[in-house]
Amino acid sequence: MIEIIDLKKSFNVKVVLDGVDLAIEDGKTTVIIGRSGVGKSVLIKHIVGLLKPDSGKILVDGKDITKMGEREFTEVLKRFGMLFQGAALFDSMTVAGNVGFPLKEHTDLADKDIRGIVTEKLRRVGLVGVEDMMPADLSGGMKKRVGLARAIVMDPEIVLFDEPTTGLDPIMSDSIANLMSETQKALKTTYIAITHDIALTYKIADMVAMIYEGKIIEHGAVEEMKKNANPVLRQFLAGSAQGPIKVY
Amino acid sequence: MRELFERLGRMAVTAVTVTGNMFLILAQAVYFIFIPPYKLRNIVKQMEFVGVKSLFVVILTGSFTGMVLAMQSFNALKRFGAESLVGPTVALSMARELGPVLTALMVTGRAGSAMATELGTMRVTEQIDALYTMAINPVKYLITPRIVAGLSMLPILTVITDFVGVIGGYFVGVTLLNINPGVYIGRTVDFVNVDDIMYGVTKSFFFGLIITLVASYQGFYTTGGAEGVGRAATNAVVVGCVLILVSDYILTSIMF
């Protein structure tokens, strides 16, 4: 279980996270929603240690990762996988090189065995025969799929998704949503996604949290959230310019 | 007035931050040289990139510099009737000064800018973040091999530059300026010793470190998208070249 307690982060004078409290349940998909620039990416980057908080705690199975030394945190990171917004595939490697990279770095598996696992993970995300292609030759949707295959190749306990459908057409977005849903159910992994895509949220979320003005203002099961009367949440879910959320 | 002091203060803070970060990155990169698992494949790849792929430009630069040096020194030495000293003049100039400095400047332009661009692109497309989230230290994976390549390849390239420079000088001196080949070689051997070559090689060792450290730093800390990548590449070349020339003076003063 991941618990975020009173997490604060500012960049110069701009307060981005102003005391975030959130508990993420194991084996479920939690979707963190909020407007662009509200601090969703900042929050997710704290969970994987890419940013250090000004104050607050992030507990993974009760241990505060913000206080860990590099070696201890490296072991924690091996339990994570992450799909970046632009997939962040290594340009210099083939698809197979990208997906098999964590296995090559962290295991003693033979190249042949790694290739087998890579092919299986690629098949799981709906890609066949792309092993020797370069990332530059892939479409946006294919890159995301390869990124997902790489994120799950080590069978992590927790997978984080940074805007998984941004930049994709609605059909490809739905396809990625289906894929996330299927892989989560099959692997029983904890999925944490940040997005402003409401269709994706409804499709994959078990739990939804909304971040607004540096805080989690609502958190609950997706069905509860649909009925929630909070005007900020209602406006966001409705995708309306009219309401308490200021449009700049 | 206050604005001026504020600007100076900001510049001072930036300078201290950049220097501090650069030394931190250097300390980490050197530390990881000795910590297994060793990234031999990456090191060899970078050695090829810095060394083998710079060979053509270095040979071209070295040979033409040696040829020009022979012509210019012949012109000057002829006035004292000392044309026989063209060989040692070319060889000493190449070994002690021009070989290491020109090699370093050429490698900065070719490999330094490419390194900064590659790392900068990796930074802005989150590839470096991806490495980190895969529990792989980006400094160990990306920067240590580059610094090892710089430290090992620059001395080799410098010796090659020295050699082709001397050959270029010999070609011009003997075939075009009609200096006796025996005199040319004999005088060169008389005046130039191994210490002169090692003097330049020692400098090149420092230059190799400067080129790769500056390029790695600029790329690794790139911000601001495509524009930032361009800025990183430019800075890698400009800062690298300036530091090479400044450190050349300092090293020459120390070893003179």
PDB file of N, CA and C in Angstrom, chain B residues 69-124:
ATOM      1  N   LEU B  69      52.747  24.487 -40.670  1.00  0.00           N
ATOM      2  CA  LEU B  69      53.807  24.798 -39.698  1.00  0.00           C
ATOM      3  C   LEU B  69      55.190  24.718 -40.359  1.00  0.00           C
ATOM      4  N   ALA B  70      55.371  23.717 -41.217  1.00  0.00           N
ATOM      5  CA  ALA B  70      56.654  23.554 -41.908  1.00  0.00           C
ATOM      6  C   ALA B  70      56.917  24.759 -42.809  1.00  0.00           C
ATOM      7  N   MET B  71      55.905  25.166 -43.539  1.00  0.00           N
ATOM      8  CA  MET B  71      56.072  26.314 -44.438  1.00  0.00           C
ATOM      9  C   MET B  71      56.391  27.582 -43.661  1.00  0.00           C
ATOM     10  N   GLN B  72      55.598  27.841 -42.609  1.00  0.00           N
ATOM     11  CA  GLN B  72      55.783  29.080 -41.834  1.00  0.00           C
ATOM     12  C   GLN B  72      57.136  29.097 -41.122  1.00  0.00           C
ATOM     13  N   SER B  73      57.490  27.955 -40.517  1.00  0.00           N
ATOM     14  CA  SER B  73      58.764  27.933 -39.783  1.00  0.00           C
ATOM     15  C   SER B  73      59.941  28.006 -40.750  1.00  0.00           C
ATOM     16  N   PHE B  74      59.786  27.411 -41.937  1.00  0.00           N
ATOM     17  CA  PHE B  74      60.851  27.504 -42.950  1.00  0.00           C
ATOM     18  C   PHE B  74      61.086  28.982 -43.306  1.00  0.00           C
ATOM     19  N   ASN B  75      59.983  29.688 -43.504  1.00  0.00           N
ATOM     20  CA  ASN B  75      60.051  31.107 -43.847  1.00  0.00           C
ATOM     21  C   ASN B  75      60.801  31.904 -42.781  1.00  0.00           C
ATOM     22  N   ALA B  76      60.531  31.602 -41.509  1.00  0.00           N
ATOM     23  CA  ALA B  76      61.183  32.339 -40.419  1.00  0.00           C
ATOM     24  C   ALA B  76      62.636  31.890 -40.231  1.00  0.00           C
ATOM     25  N   LEU B  77      62.839  30.574 -40.235  1.00  0.00           N
ATOM     26  CA  LEU B  77      64.187  30.044 -39.932  1.00  0.00           C
ATOM     27  C   LEU B  77      65.189  30.323 -41.047  1.00  0.00           C
ATOM     28  N   LYS B  78      64.691  30.440 -42.281  1.00  0.00           N
ATOM     29  CA  LYS B  78      65.554  30.724 -43.431  1.00  0.00           C
ATOM     30  C   LYS B  78      66.320  32.038 -43.220  1.00  0.00           C
ATOM     31  N   ARG B  79      65.670  32.971 -42.519  1.00  0.00           N
ATOM     32  CA  ARG B  79      66.283  34.286 -42.295  1.00  0.00           C
ATOM     33  C   ARG B  79      67.517  34.186 -41.409  1.00  0.00           C
ATOM     34  N   PHE B  80      67.569  33.107 -40.611  1.00  0.00           N
ATOM     35  CA  PHE B  80      68.756  32.892 -39.753  1.00  0.00           C
ATOM     36  C   PHE B  80      69.638  31.781 -40.302  1.00  0.00           C
ATOM     37  N   GLY B  81      69.298  31.306 -41.457  1.00  0.00           N
ATOM     38  CA  GLY B  81      70.062  30.199 -42.045  1.00  0.00           C
ATOM     39  C   GLY B  81      69.895  28.907 -41.273  1.00  0.00           C
ATOM     40  N   ALA B  82      68.745  28.771 -40.634  1.00  0.00           N
ATOM     41  CA  ALA B  82      68.529  27.587 -39.788  1.00  0.00           C
ATOM     42  C   ALA B  82      67.400  26.707 -40.328  1.00  0.00           C
ATOM     43  N   GLU B  83      67.345  26.536 -41.653  1.00  0.00           N
ATOM     44  CA  GLU B  83      66.280  25.738 -42.264  1.00  0.00           C
ATOM     45  C   GLU B  83      66.278  24.297 -41.752  1.00  0.00           C
ATOM     46  N   SER B  84      67.418  23.831 -41.322  1.00  0.00           N
ATOM     47  CA  SER B  84      67.506  22.438 -40.848  1.00  0.00           C
ATOM     48  C   SER B  84      66.692  22.222 -39.571  1.00  0.00           C
ATOM     49  N   LEU B  85      66.293  23.332 -38.947  1.00  0.00           N
ATOM     50  CA  LEU B  85      65.521  23.186 -37.693  1.00  0.00           C
ATOM     51  C   LEU B  85      64.009  23.149 -37.934  1.00  0.00           C
ATOM     52  N   VAL B  86      63.607  23.096 -39.199  1.00  0.00           N
ATOM     53  CA  VAL B  86      62.169  23.015 -39.494  1.00  0.00           C
ATOM     54  C   VAL B  86      61.583  21.746 -38.878  1.00  0.00           C
ATOM     55  N   GLY B  87      62.261  20.626 -39.024  1.00  0.00           N
ATOM     56  CA  GLY B  87      61.774  19.335 -38.499  1.00  0.00           C
ATOM     57  C   GLY B  87      61.487  19.400 -37.001  1.00  0.00           C
ATOM     58  N   PRO B  88      62.491  19.738 -36.160  1.00  0.00           N
ATOM     59  CA  PRO B  88      62.223  19.821 -34.721  1.00  0.00           C
ATOM     60  C   PRO B  88      61.193  20.885 -34.355  1.00  0.00           C
ATOM     61  N   THR B  89      61.156  22.001 -35.121  1.00  0.00           N
ATOM     62  CA  THR B  89      60.150  23.041 -34.816  1.00  0.00           C
ATOM     63  C   THR B  89      58.738  22.475 -34.991  1.00  0.00           C
ATOM     64  N   VAL B  90      58.552  21.790 -36.109  1.00  0.00           N
ATOM     65  CA  VAL B  90      57.229  21.190 -36.353  1.00  0.00           C
ATOM     66  C   VAL B  90      56.919  20.150 -35.278  1.00  0.00           C
ATOM     67  N   ALA B  91      57.859  19.274 -35.025  1.00  0.00           N
ATOM     68  CA  ALA B  91      57.610  18.174 -34.091  1.00  0.00           C
ATOM     69  C   ALA B  91      57.352  18.687 -32.675  1.00  0.00           C
ATOM     70  N   LEU B  92      58.171  19.644 -32.226  1.00  0.00           N
ATOM     71  CA  LEU B  92      57.977  20.169 -30.860  1.00  0.00           C
ATOM     72  C   LEU B  92      56.660  20.936 -30.747  1.00  0.00           C
ATOM     73  N   SER B  93      56.340  21.720 -31.766  1.00  0.00           N
ATOM     74  CA  SER B  93      55.075  22.477 -31.727  1.00  0.00           C
ATOM     75  C   SER B  93      53.888  21.526 -31.689  1.00  0.00           C
ATOM     76  N   MET B  94      53.973  20.496 -32.504  1.00  0.00           N
ATOM     77  CA  MET B  94      52.870  19.527 -32.541  1.00  0.00           C
ATOM     78  C   MET B  94      52.771  18.782 -31.211  1.00  0.00           C
ATOM     79  N   ALA B  95      53.877  18.253 -30.727  1.00  0.00           N
ATOM     80  CA  ALA B  95      53.854  17.396 -29.539  1.00  0.00           C
ATOM     81  C   ALA B  95      53.472  18.166 -28.278  1.00  0.00           C
ATOM     82  N   ARG B  96      54.027  19.358 -28.126  1.00  0.00           N
ATOM     83  CA  ARG B  96      53.847  20.082 -26.865  1.00  0.00           C
ATOM     84  C   ARG B  96      52.583  20.932 -26.837  1.00  0.00           C
ATOM     85  N   GLU B  97      52.133  21.429 -27.995  1.00  0.00           N
ATOM     86  CA  GLU B  97      51.038  22.391 -27.961  1.00  0.00           C
ATOM     87  C   GLU B  97      49.905  22.098 -28.953  1.00  0.00           C
ATOM     88  N   LEU B  98      50.261  22.104 -30.231  1.00  0.00           N
ATOM     89  CA  LEU B  98      49.188  22.047 -31.225  1.00  0.00           C
ATOM     90  C   LEU B  98      48.493  20.691 -31.280  1.00  0.00           C
ATOM     91  N   GLY B  99      49.238  19.638 -31.103  1.00  0.00           N
ATOM     92  CA  GLY B  99      48.634  18.298 -31.137  1.00  0.00           C
ATOM     93  C   GLY B  99      47.504  18.164 -30.125  1.00  0.00           C
ATOM     94  N   PRO B 100      47.806  18.330 -28.827  1.00  0.00           N
ATOM     95  CA  PRO B 100      46.723  18.175 -27.830  1.00  0.00           C
ATOM     96  C   PRO B 100      45.611  19.206 -27.973  1.00  0.00           C
ATOM     97  N   VAL B 101      45.971  20.472 -28.224  1.00  0.00           N
ATOM     98  CA  VAL B 101      44.939  21.519 -28.251  1.00  0.00           C
ATOM     99  C   VAL B 101      44.032  21.363 -29.471  1.00  0.00           C
ATOM    100  N   LEU B 102      44.628  21.179 -30.647  1.00  0.00           N
ATOM    101  CA  LEU B 102      43.788  21.042 -31.850  1.00  0.00           C
ATOM    102  C   LEU B 102      42.932  19.788 -31.791  1.00  0.00           C
ATOM    103  N   THR B 103      43.516  18.708 -31.292  1.00  0.00           N
ATOM    104  CA  THR B 103      42.733  17.472 -31.154  1.00  0.00           C
ATOM    105  C   THR B 103      41.543  17.713 -30.239  1.00  0.00           C
ATOM    106  N   ALA B 104      41.811  18.358 -29.108  1.00  0.00           N
ATOM    107  CA  ALA B 104      40.733  18.610 -28.142  1.00  0.00           C
ATOM    108  C   ALA B 104      39.653  19.505 -28.757  1.00  0.00           C
ATOM    109  N   LEU B 105      40.059  20.538 -29.474  1.00  0.00           N
ATOM    110  CA  LEU B 105      39.063  21.447 -30.069  1.00  0.00           C
ATOM    111  C   LEU B 105      38.231  20.721 -31.133  1.00  0.00           C
ATOM    112  N   MET B 106      38.888  19.882 -31.913  1.00  0.00           N
ATOM    113  CA  MET B 106      38.171  19.122 -32.946  1.00  0.00           C
ATOM    114  C   MET B 106      37.192  18.122 -32.321  1.00  0.00           C
ATOM    115  N   VAL B 107      37.642  17.438 -31.292  1.00  0.00           N
ATOM    116  CA  VAL B 107      36.768  16.448 -30.632  1.00  0.00           C
ATOM    117  C   VAL B 107      35.604  17.160 -29.934  1.00  0.00           C
ATOM    118  N   THR B 108      35.872  18.338 -29.405  1.00  0.00           N
ATOM    119  CA  THR B 108      34.774  19.108 -28.776  1.00  0.00           C
ATOM    120  C   THR B 108      33.706  19.421 -29.819  1.00  0.00           C
ATOM    121  N   GLY B 109      34.153  19.895 -30.975  1.00  0.00           N
ATOM    122  CA  GLY B 109      33.197  20.250 -32.029  1.00  0.00           C
ATOM    123  C   GLY B 109      32.439  19.048 -32.547  1.00  0.00           C
ATOM    124  N   ARG B 110      33.112  17.932 -32.680  1.00  0.00           N
ATOM    125  CA  ARG B 110      32.462  16.759 -33.261  1.00  0.00           C
ATOM    126  C   ARG B 110      31.715  15.931 -32.214  1.00  0.00           C
ATOM    127  N   ALA B 111      32.428  15.499 -31.177  1.00  0.00           N
ATOM    128  CA  ALA B 111      31.830  14.567 -30.217  1.00  0.00           C
ATOM    129  C   ALA B 111      31.130  15.287 -29.066  1.00  0.00           C
ATOM    130  N   GLY B 112      31.697  16.408 -28.599  1.00  0.00           N
ATOM    131  CA  GLY B 112      31.108  17.110 -27.455  1.00  0.00           C
ATOM    132  C   GLY B 112      29.703  17.593 -27.758  1.00  0.00           C
ATOM    133  N   SER B 113      29.541  18.205 -28.932  1.00  0.00           N
ATOM    134  CA  SER B 113      28.208  18.717 -29.269  1.00  0.00           C
ATOM    135  C   SER B 113      27.220  17.568 -29.447  1.00  0.00           C
ATOM    136  N   ALA B 114      27.684  16.474 -30.057  1.00  0.00           N
ATOM    137  CA  ALA B 114      26.790  15.316 -30.265  1.00  0.00           C
ATOM    138  C   ALA B 114      26.383  14.686 -28.936  1.00  0.00           C
ATOM    139  N   MET B 115      27.343  14.619 -28.003  1.00  0.00           N
ATOM    140  CA  MET B 115      27.037  14.066 -26.672  1.00  0.00           C
ATOM    141  C   MET B 115      25.982  14.897 -25.962  1.00  0.00           C
ATOM    142  N   ALA B 116      26.182  16.225 -25.988  1.00  0.00           N
ATOM    143  CA  ALA B 116      25.221  17.116 -25.313  1.00  0.00           C
ATOM    144  C   ALA B 116      23.847  17.002 -25.965  1.00  0.00           C
ATOM    145  N   THR B 117      23.826  16.902 -27.293  1.00  0.00           N
ATOM    146  CA  THR B 117      22.544  16.786 -27.999  1.00  0.00           C
ATOM    147  C   THR B 117      21.845  15.482 -27.640  1.00  0.00           C
ATOM    148  N   GLU B 118      22.607  14.392 -27.646  1.00  0.00           N
ATOM    149  CA  GLU B 118      22.011  13.086 -27.343  1.00  0.00           C
ATOM    150  C   GLU B 118      21.453  13.052 -25.914  1.00  0.00           C
ATOM    151  N   LEU B 119      22.280  13.486 -24.965  1.00  0.00           N
ATOM    152  CA  LEU B 119      21.823  13.464 -23.567  1.00  0.00           C
ATOM    153  C   LEU B 119      20.690  14.466 -23.347  1.00  0.00           C
ATOM    154  N   GLY B 120      20.782  15.623 -24.009  1.00  0.00           N
ATOM    155  CA  GLY B 120      19.726  16.627 -23.878  1.00  0.00           C
ATOM    156  C   GLY B 120      18.404  16.110 -24.410  1.00  0.00           C
ATOM    157  N   THR B 121      18.461  15.421 -25.541  1.00  0.00           N
ATOM    158  CA  THR B 121      17.231  14.838 -26.113  1.00  0.00           C
ATOM    159  C   THR B 121      16.678  13.767 -25.171  1.00  0.00           C
ATOM    160  N   MET B 122      17.588  12.975 -24.620  1.00  0.00           N
ATOM    161  CA  MET B 122      17.135  11.955 -23.662  1.00  0.00           C
ATOM    162  C   MET B 122      16.479  12.595 -22.448  1.00  0.00           C
ATOM    163  N   ARG B 123      17.004  13.751 -22.030  1.00  0.00           N
ATOM    164  CA  ARG B 123      16.423  14.437 -20.867  1.00  0.00           C
ATOM    165  C   ARG B 123      15.025  14.961 -21.190  1.00  0.00           C
ATOM    166  N   VAL B 124      14.890  15.688 -22.313  1.00  0.00           N
ATOM    167  CA  VAL B 124      13.596  16.332 -22.586  1.00  0.00           C
ATOM    168  C   VAL B 124      12.528  15.319 -23.026  1.00  0.00           C
TER     169      VAL B 124
END
